[in-house]
Short mmCIF file of C-alpha atoms in Angstrom, two decimals:
data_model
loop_
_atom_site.label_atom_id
_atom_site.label_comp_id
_atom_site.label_asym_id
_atom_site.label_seq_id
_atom_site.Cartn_x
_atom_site.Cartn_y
_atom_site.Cartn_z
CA UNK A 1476 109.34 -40.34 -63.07
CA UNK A 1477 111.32 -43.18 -61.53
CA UNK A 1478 115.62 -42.96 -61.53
CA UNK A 1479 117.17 -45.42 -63.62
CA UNK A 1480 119.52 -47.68 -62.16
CA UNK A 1481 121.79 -49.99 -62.97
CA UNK A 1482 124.28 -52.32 -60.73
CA UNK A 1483 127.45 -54.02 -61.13
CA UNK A 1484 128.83 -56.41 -58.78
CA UNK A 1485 130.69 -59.85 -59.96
CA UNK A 1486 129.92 -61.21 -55.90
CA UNK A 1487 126.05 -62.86 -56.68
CA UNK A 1488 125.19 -61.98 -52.42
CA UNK A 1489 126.26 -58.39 -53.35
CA UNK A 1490 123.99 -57.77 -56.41
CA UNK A 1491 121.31 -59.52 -54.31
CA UNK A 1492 121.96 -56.43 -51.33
CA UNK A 1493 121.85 -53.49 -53.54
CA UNK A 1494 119.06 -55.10 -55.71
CA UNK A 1495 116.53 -55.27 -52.76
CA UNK A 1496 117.68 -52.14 -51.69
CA UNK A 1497 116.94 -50.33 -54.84
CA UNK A 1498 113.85 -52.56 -55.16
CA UNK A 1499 112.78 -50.98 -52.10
CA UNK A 1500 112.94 -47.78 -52.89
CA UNK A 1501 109.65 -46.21 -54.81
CA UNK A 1502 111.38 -43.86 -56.46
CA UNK A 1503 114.34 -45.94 -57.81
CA UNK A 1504 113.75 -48.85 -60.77
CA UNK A 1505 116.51 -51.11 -61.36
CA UNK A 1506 117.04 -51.44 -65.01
CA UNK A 1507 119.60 -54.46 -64.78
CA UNK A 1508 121.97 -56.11 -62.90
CA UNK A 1509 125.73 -57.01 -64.47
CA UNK A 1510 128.49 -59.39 -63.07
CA UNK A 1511 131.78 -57.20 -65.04
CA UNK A 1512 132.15 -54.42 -66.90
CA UNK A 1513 131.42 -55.74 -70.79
CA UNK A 1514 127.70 -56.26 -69.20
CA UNK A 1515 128.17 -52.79 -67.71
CA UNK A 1516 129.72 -51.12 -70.69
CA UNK A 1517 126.51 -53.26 -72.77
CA UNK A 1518 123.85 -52.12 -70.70
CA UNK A 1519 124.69 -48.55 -70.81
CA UNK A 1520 124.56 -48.35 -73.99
CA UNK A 1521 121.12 -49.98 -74.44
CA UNK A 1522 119.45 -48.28 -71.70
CA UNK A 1523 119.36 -45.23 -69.98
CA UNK A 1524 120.94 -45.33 -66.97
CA UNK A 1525 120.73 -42.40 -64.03
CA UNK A 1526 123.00 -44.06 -61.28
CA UNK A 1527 125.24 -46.78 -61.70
CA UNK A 1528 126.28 -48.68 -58.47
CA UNK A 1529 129.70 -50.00 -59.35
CA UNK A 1530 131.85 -52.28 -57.48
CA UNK A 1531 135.64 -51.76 -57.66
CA UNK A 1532 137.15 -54.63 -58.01
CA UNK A 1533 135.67 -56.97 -60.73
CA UNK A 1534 136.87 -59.18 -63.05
CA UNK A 1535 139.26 -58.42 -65.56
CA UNK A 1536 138.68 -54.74 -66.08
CA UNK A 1537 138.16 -53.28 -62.32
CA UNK A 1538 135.21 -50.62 -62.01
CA UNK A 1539 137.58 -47.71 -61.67
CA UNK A 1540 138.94 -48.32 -65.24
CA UNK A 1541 135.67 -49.18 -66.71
CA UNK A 1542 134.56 -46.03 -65.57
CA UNK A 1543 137.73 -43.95 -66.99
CA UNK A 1544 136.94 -45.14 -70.65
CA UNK A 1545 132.76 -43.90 -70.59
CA UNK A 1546 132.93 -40.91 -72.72
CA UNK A 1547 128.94 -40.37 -71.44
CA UNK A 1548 129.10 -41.59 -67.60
CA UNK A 1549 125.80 -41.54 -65.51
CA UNK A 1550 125.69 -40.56 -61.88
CA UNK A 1551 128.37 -42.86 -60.39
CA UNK A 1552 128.39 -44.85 -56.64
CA UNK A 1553 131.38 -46.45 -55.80
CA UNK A 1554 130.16 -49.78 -53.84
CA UNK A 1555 133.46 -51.34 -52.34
CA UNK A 1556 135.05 -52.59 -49.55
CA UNK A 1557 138.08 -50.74 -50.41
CA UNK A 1558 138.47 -47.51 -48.44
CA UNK A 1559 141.98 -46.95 -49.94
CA UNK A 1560 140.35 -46.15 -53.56
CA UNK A 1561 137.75 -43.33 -51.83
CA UNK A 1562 140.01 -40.71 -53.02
CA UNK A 1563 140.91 -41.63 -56.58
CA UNK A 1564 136.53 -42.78 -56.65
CA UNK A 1565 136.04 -38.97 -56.05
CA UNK A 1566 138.39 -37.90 -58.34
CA UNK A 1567 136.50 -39.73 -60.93
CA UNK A 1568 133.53 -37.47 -60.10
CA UNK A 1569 131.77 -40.12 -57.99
CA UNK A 1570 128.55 -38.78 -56.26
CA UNK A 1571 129.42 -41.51 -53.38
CA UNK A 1572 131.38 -44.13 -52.03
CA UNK A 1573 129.86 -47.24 -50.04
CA UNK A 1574 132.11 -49.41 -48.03
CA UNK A 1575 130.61 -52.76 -47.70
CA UNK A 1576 128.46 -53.89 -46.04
CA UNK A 1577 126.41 -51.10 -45.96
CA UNK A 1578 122.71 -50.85 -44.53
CA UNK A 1579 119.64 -49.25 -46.77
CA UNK B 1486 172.75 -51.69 -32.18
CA UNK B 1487 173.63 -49.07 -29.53
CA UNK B 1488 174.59 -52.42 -26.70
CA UNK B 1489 176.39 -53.93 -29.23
CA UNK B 1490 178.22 -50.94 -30.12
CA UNK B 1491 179.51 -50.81 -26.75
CA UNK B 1492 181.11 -54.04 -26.58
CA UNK B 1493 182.67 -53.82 -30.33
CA UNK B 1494 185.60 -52.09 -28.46
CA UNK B 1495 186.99 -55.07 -26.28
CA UNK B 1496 184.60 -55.97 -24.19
CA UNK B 1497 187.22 -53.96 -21.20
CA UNK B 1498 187.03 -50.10 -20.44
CA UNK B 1499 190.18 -48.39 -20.83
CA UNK B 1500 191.33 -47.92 -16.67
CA UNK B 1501 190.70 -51.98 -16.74
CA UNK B 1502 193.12 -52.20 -19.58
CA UNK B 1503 195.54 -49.72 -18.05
CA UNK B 1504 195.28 -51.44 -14.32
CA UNK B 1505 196.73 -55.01 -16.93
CA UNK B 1506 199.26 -53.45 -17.94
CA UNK B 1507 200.43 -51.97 -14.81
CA UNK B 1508 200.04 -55.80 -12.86
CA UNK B 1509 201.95 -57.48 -16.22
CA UNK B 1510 204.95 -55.20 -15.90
CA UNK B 1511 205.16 -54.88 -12.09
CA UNK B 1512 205.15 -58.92 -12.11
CA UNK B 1513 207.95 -59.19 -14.69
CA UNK B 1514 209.78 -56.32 -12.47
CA UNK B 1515 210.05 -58.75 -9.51
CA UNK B 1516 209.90 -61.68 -11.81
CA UNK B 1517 213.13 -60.49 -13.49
CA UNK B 1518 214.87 -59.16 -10.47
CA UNK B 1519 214.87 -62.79 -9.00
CA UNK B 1520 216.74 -63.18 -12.17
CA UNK B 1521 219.01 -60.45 -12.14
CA UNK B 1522 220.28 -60.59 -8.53
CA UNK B 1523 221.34 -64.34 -9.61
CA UNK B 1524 218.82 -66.07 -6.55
CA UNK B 1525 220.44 -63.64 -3.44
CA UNK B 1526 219.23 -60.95 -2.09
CA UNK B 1527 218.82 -57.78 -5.21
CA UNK B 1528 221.14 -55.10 -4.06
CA UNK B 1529 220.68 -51.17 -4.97
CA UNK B 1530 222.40 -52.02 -8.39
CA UNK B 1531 220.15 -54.78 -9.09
CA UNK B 1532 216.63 -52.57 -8.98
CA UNK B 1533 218.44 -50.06 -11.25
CA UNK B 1534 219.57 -52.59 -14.13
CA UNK B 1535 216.36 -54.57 -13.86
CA UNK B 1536 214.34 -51.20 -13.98
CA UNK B 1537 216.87 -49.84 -17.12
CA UNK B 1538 216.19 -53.28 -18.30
CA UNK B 1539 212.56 -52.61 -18.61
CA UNK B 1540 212.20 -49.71 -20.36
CA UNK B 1541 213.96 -51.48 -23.53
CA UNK B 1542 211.49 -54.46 -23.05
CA UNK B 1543 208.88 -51.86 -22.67
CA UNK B 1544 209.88 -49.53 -25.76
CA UNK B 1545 210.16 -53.64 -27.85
CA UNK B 1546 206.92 -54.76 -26.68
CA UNK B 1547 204.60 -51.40 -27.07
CA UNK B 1548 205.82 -50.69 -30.63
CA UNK B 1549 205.37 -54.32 -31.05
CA UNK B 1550 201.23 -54.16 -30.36
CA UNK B 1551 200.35 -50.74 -31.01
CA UNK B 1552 202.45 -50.69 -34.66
CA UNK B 1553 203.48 -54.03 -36.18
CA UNK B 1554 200.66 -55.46 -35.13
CA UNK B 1555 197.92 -53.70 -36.20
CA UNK B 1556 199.82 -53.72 -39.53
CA UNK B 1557 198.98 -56.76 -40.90
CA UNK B 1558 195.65 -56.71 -42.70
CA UNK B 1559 195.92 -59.79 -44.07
CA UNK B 1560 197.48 -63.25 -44.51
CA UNK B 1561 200.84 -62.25 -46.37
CA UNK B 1562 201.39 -59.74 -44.01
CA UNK B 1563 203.07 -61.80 -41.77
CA UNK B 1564 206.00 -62.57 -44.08
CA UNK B 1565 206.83 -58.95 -43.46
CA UNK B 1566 205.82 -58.88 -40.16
CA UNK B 1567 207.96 -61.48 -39.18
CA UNK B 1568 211.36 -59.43 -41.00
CA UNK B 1569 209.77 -56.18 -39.09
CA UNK B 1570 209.95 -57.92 -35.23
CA UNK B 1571 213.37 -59.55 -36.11
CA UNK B 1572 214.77 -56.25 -36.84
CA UNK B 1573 212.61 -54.99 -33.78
CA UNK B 1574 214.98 -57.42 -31.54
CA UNK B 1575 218.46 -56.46 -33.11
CA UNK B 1576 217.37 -52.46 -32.82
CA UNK B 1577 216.61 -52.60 -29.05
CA UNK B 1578 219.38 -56.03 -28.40
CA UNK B 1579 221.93 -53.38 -30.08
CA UNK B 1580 220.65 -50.19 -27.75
CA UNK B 1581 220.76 -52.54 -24.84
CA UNK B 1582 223.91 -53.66 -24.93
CA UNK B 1583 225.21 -50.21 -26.15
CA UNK B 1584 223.65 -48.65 -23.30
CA UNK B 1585 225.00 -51.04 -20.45
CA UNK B 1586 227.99 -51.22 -21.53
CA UNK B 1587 228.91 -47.87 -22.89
CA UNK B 1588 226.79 -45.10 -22.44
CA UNK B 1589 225.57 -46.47 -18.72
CA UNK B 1590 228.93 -44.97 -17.43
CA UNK B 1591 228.47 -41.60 -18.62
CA UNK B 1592 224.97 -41.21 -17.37
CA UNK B 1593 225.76 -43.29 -14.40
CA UNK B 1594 229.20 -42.51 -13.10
CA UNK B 1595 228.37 -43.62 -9.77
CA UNK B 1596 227.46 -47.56 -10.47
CA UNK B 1597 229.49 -49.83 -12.80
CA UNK B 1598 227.08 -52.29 -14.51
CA UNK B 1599 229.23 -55.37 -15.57
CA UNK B 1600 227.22 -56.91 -18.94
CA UNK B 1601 225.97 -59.97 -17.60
CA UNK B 1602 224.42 -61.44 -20.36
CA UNK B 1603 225.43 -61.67 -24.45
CA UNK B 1604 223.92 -60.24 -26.91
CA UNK B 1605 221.89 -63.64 -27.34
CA UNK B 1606 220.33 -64.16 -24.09
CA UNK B 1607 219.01 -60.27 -24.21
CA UNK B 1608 217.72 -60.77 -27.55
CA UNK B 1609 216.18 -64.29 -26.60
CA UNK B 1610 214.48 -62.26 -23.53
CA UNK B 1611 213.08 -59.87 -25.88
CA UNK B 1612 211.87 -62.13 -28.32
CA UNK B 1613 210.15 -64.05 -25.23
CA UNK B 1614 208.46 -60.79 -23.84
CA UNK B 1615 207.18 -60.13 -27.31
CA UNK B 1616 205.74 -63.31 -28.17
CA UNK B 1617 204.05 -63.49 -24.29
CA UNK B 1618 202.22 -60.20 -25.17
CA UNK B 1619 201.32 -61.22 -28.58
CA UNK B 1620 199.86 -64.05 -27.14
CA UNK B 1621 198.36 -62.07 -24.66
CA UNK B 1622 196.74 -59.85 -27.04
CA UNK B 1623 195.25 -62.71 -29.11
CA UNK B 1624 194.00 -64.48 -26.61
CA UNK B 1625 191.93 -61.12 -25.90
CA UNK B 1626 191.02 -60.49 -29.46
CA UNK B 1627 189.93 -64.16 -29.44
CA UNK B 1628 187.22 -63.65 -26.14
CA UNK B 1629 186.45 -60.72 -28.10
CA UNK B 1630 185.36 -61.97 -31.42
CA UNK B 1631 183.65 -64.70 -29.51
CA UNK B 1632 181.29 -62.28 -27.68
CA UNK B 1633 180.93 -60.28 -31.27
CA UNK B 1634 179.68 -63.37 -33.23
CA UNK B 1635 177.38 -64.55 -29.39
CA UNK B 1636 175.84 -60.75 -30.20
CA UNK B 1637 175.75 -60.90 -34.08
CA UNK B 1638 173.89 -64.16 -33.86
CA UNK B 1639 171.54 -63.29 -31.41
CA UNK B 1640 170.54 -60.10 -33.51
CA UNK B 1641 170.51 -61.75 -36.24
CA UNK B 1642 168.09 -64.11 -34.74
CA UNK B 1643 165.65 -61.37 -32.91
CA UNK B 1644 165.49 -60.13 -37.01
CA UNK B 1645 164.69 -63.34 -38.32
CA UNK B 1646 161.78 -63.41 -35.58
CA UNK B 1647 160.65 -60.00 -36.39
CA UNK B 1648 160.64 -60.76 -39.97
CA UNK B 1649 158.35 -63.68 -39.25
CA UNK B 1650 156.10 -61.96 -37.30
CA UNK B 1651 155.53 -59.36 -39.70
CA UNK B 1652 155.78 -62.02 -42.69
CA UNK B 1653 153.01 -63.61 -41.16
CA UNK B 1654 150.51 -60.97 -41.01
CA UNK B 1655 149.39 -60.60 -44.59
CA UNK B 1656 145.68 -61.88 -45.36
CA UNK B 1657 143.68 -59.27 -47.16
CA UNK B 1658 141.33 -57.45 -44.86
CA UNK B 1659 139.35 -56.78 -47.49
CA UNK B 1660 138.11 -60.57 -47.18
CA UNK B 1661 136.85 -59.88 -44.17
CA UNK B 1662 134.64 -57.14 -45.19
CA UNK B 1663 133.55 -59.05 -48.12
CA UNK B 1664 132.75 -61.73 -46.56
CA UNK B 1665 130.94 -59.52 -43.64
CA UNK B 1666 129.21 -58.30 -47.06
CA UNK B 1667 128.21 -62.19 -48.06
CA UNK B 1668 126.66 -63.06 -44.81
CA UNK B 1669 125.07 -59.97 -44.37
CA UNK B 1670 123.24 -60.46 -47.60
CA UNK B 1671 122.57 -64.10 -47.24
CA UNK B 1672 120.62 -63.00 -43.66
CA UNK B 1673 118.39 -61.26 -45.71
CA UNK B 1674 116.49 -64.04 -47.05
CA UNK B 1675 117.59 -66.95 -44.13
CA UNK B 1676 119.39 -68.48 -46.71
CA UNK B 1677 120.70 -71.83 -44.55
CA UNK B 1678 124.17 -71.46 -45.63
CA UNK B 1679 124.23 -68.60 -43.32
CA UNK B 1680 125.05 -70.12 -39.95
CA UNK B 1681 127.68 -72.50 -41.43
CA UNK B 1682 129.18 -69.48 -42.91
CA UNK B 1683 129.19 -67.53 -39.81
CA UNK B 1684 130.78 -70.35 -38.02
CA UNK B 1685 133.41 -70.67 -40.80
CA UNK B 1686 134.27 -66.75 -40.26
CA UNK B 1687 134.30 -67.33 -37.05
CA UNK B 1688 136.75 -70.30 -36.73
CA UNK B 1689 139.32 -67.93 -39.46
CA UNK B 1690 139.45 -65.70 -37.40
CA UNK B 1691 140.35 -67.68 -34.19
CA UNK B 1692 142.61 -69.43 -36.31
CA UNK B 1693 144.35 -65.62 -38.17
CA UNK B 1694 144.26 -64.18 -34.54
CA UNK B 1695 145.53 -66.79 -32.04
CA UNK B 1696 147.08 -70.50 -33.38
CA UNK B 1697 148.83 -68.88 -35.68
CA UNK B 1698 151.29 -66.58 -33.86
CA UNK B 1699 152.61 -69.92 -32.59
CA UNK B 1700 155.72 -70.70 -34.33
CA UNK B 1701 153.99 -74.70 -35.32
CA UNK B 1702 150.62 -75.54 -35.30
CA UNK B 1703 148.70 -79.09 -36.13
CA UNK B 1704 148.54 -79.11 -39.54
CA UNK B 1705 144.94 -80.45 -39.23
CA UNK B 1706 144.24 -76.96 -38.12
CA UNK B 1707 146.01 -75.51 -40.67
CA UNK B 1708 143.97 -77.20 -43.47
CA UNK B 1709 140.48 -76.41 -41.49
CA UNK B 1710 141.52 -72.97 -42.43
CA UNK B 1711 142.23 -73.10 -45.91
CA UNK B 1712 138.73 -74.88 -46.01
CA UNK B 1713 137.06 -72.50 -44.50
CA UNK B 1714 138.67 -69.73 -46.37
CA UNK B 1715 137.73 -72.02 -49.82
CA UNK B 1716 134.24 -72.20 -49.14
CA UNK B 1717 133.67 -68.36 -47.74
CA UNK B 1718 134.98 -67.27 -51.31
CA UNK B 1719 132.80 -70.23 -52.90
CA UNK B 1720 130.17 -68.80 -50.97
CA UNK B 1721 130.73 -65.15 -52.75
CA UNK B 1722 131.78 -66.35 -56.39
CA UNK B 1723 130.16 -66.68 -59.15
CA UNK B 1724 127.82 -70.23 -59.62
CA UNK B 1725 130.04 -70.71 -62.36
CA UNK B 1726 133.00 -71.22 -60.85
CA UNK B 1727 134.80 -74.42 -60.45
CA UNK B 1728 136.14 -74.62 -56.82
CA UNK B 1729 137.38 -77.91 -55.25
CA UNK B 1730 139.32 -78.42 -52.41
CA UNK B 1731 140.85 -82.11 -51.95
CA UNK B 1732 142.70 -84.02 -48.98
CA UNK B 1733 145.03 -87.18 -49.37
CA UNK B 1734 146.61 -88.85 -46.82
CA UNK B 1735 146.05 -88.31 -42.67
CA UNK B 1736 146.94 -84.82 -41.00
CA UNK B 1737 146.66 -85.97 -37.91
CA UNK B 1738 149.54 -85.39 -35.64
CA UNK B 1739 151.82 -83.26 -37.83
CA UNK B 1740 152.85 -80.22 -37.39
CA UNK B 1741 153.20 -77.29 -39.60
CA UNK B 1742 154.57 -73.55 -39.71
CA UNK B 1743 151.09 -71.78 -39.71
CA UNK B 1744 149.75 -69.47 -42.61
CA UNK B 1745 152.25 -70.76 -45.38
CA UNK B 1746 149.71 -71.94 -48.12
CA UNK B 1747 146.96 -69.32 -48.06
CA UNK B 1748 148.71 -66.40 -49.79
CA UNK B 1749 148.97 -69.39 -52.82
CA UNK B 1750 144.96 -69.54 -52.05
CA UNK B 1751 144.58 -66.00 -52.20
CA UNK B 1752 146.48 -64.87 -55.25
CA UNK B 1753 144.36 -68.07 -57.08
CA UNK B 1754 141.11 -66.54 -56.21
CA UNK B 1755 142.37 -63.11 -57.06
CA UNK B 1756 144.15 -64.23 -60.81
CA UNK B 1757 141.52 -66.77 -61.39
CA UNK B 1758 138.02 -65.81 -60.15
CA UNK B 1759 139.05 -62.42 -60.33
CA UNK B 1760 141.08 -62.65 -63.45
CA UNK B 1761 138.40 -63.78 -65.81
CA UNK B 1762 134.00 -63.78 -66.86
CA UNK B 1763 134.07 -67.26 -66.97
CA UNK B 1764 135.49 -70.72 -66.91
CA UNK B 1765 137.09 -69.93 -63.60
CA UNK B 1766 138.67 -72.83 -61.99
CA UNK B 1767 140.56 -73.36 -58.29
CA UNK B 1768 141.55 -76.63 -57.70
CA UNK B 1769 143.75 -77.76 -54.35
CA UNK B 1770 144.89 -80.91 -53.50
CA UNK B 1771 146.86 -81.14 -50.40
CA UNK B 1772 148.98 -84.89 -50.12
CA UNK B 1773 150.15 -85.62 -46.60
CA UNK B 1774 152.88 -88.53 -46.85
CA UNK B 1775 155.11 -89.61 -43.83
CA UNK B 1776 157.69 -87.24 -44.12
CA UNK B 1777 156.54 -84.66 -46.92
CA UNK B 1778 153.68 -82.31 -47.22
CA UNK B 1779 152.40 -81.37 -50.46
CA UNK B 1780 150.78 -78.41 -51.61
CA UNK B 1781 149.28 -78.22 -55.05
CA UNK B 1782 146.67 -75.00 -56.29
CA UNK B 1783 145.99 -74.74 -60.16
CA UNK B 1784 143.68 -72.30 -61.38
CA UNK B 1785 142.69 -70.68 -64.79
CA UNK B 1786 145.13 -67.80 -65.74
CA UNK B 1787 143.51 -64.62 -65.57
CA UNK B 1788 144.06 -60.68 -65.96
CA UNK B 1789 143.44 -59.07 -62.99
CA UNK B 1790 142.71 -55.80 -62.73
CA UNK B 1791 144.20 -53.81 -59.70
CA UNK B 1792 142.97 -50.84 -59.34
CA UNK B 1793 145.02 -48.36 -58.54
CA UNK B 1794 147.95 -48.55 -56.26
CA UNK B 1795 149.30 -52.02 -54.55
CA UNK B 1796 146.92 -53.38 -52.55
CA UNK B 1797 148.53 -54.59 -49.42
CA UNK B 1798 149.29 -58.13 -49.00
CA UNK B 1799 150.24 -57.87 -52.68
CA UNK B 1800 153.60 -59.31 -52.26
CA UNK B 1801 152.06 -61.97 -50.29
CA UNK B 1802 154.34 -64.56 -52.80
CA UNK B 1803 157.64 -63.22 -51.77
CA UNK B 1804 156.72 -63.04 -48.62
CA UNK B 1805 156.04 -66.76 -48.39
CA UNK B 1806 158.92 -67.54 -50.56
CA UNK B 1807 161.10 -65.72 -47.82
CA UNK B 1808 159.82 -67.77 -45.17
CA UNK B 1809 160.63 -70.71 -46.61
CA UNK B 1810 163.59 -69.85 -46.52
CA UNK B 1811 164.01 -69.01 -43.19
CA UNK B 1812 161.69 -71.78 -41.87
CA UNK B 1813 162.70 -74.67 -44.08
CA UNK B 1814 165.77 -74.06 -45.89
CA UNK B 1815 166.41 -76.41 -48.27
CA UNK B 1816 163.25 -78.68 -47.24
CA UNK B 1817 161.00 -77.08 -49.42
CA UNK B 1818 160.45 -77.14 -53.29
CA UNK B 1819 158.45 -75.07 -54.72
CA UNK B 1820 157.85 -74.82 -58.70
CA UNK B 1821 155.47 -72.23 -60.30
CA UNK B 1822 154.44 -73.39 -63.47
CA UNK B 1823 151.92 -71.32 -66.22
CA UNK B 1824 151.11 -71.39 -69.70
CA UNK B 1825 148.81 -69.66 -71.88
CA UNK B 1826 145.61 -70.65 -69.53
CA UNK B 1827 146.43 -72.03 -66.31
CA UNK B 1828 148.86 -71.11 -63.34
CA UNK B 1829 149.93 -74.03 -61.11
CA UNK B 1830 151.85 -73.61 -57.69
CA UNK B 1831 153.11 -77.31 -56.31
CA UNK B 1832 155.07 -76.93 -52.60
CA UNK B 1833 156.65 -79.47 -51.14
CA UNK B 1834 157.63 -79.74 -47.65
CA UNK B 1835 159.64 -82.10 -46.12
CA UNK B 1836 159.00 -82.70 -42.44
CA UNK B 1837 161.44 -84.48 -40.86
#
């Protein structure tokens, strides 16, 4: 059974990185791909998502606050090129934390 | 602070000050001997007088600067001092004149000091002793506070410098890695925007790390960068977004304070791109007259979300604002306008 994922990035050239990343990987299927967090917050409550690759700071509502209101929140990796937010990321039960750019 | 400190004092160490004194009073011994012994040759009687003399003048002019004096705080104070050193005279006129020509022959039996001079003439010499060391002391205060405001300005200038220096150093790093992000993606599939974009980076950076420490550089230089820095966040934003970047008028030849516009640049593409899903907008227009520099940046009002704590460079806008001051007080205008959906900087320069 393949891992559901889902990413969120409002940069265009950083969905396209993770996307052939997770495209890559047999064992991971990317179930969509979301420029803010009302895509996010739409998408995971369509689908089911196992990880969700979220970028920090977004428009609007950043990724650390979308992910404070999910009552149900998957398996979380923080995708950012903010190393200052590592620590409140974890605190939030994050499984990881990617500075970009990051390789496969 | 500790250098300046030293010199707050009087700019003289204390045996200096001492050695003065000694020379000043030794001089008006001799000086007033000539004057005593009436032009021939000062007798045993004449030292003695001119040396009782003294120690009156001394007393008057040593409560003079070391209490009147210091005293008077401020401007009305000299009413009273004035009443204080007229009744300084009469006390030591009145001792004087006691002392020669009363009490002298009781201590001194053995000499018999005739009083050569009224009551007037003593008080006029006092009065002339005391203004000559006021004077004196002035004129020292004066070299003083000279060398105090020469050190207060220079300190105050090193500050101003190390403000700008560390005014100046405020674009986001996290640009860089963003943009490091960007490119790196882009090389994935040899998208062709990739070695302009590299280029651009590259060009920043010379620009962030060496022409702009200098205090001026060409402002055609200046507005490369902004370019560059436009079209490596066009390059990461959304297709949606509306960024423009417009140039009227010749740079050519002018010269600019580096690094004064891009915070404006930044905190558009972090309230507008950043601030909103869509119908982002930047737009910059950038006017070059003959004598003024303009500086315009609208872009759709947004509500950004920082996460967490301050990110640095946040107070980017005060920190521009405050070197404007410094740089181009009152040449510069700068009006923030904003209503319900757009946020408009215009700065104007004036550079003559």
């Amino acid at each position: 059974m393949k891992i559901n994922c889902i990413l969120a990035d409002d940069e265009p050239l950083a969905r396209t990185i993770l996307a052939t990343y997770i495209n890559d990987h047999p064992n991971l299927e990317l179930i969509d791909s979301c420029k803010d967090a009302f895509e996010t917050q739409l998408a995971l409550n369509e689908k089911r998502c196992d990880i969700l690759f979220l970028d920090i700071n977004m428009p609007q509502v950043s990724g650390i606050s979308l992910l404070k209101s999910l009552s149900n929140p998957p398996l979380v990796i923080f995708t950012t090129a903010y190393p200052e937010f590592a620590v409140e990321g974890y605190e939030l039960n994050a499984i990881d934390y990617l500075l970009k750019p990051f390789s496969f | 602070m500790k250098k300046l400190k030293k010199t707050c004092g009087s700019g003289i160490t204390n045996q200096v000050r001492i050695l003065l004194h000694v020379v000043f009073w030794v001089l008006s011994y001799f000086i007033l001997l000539q004057v005593f012994s009436l032009g021939k040759t000062p007798v045993q009687v004449d030292f003695l007088y001119d040396f009782l003399f003294h120690l009156f003048l001394l007393a008057a002019v040593y409560v003079n600067l070391y209490v009147l004096l210091p005293g008077v705080k401020r401007m009305t104070g000299w009413i009273f001092y004035g009443f204080q050193m007229l009744l300084l005279v009469s006390i030591i006129t009145w001792l004087n004149l006691k002392f020669f020509n009363e009490w002298s022959a009781v201590i001194f039996p053995d000499f018999y000091f005739i009083s050569y001079y009224s009551a007037k003439e003593v008080a006029q010499t006092i009065l002339e002793y005391l203004i000559i060391t006021t004077l004196l002391k002035f004129s020292k205060s004066w070299f003083t506070v000279n060398e105090l405001q020469r050190r207060l300005l220079e300190a105050e200038k090193e500050k101003v410098q190390l403000e700008l220096t560390s005014l100046k150093a405020q674009v986001n790093p996290h640009f860089f890695f963003n943009t490091l992000n960007g490119l790196y993606a882009m090389s994935f599939k040899n998208n062709p925007v990739l070695a302009t974009s590299i280029l651009q980076l590259s060009d920043l950076m010379r620009y962030f790390i060496y022409d702009a420490t200098a205090e001026t550089v060409p402002l055609e230089k200046e507005i490369n960068m902004l370019q560059d820095y436009t079209s490596l966040m066009k390059m990461r934003a959304d297709e949606g977004a509306d960024i423009d970047f417009e140039i009227k008028g010749d740079p050519s030849g002018k010269h600019i304070s580096p690094l004064l516009f891009i915070s404006f640049l930044e905190n558009a593409f972090k309230h507008g791109v950043k601030g909103a899903r869509e119908n982002t907008f930047i737009h910059t227009l950038i006017e070059i007259e003959t004598a003024r520099i303009s500086f315009k940046i609208s872009n759709n009002k947004g509500q950004a979300d920082e996460p967490g704590f301050k990110i640095k460079g946040g107070s980017g806008l005060e920190n521009v604002k405050r070197r404007l001051e410094l740089l181009y007080p009152l040449k510069h205008l700068l009006t923030i306008k904003e209503d319900e959906n757009k946020f408009e900087v215009d700065l104007q320069l004036i550079t003559v």
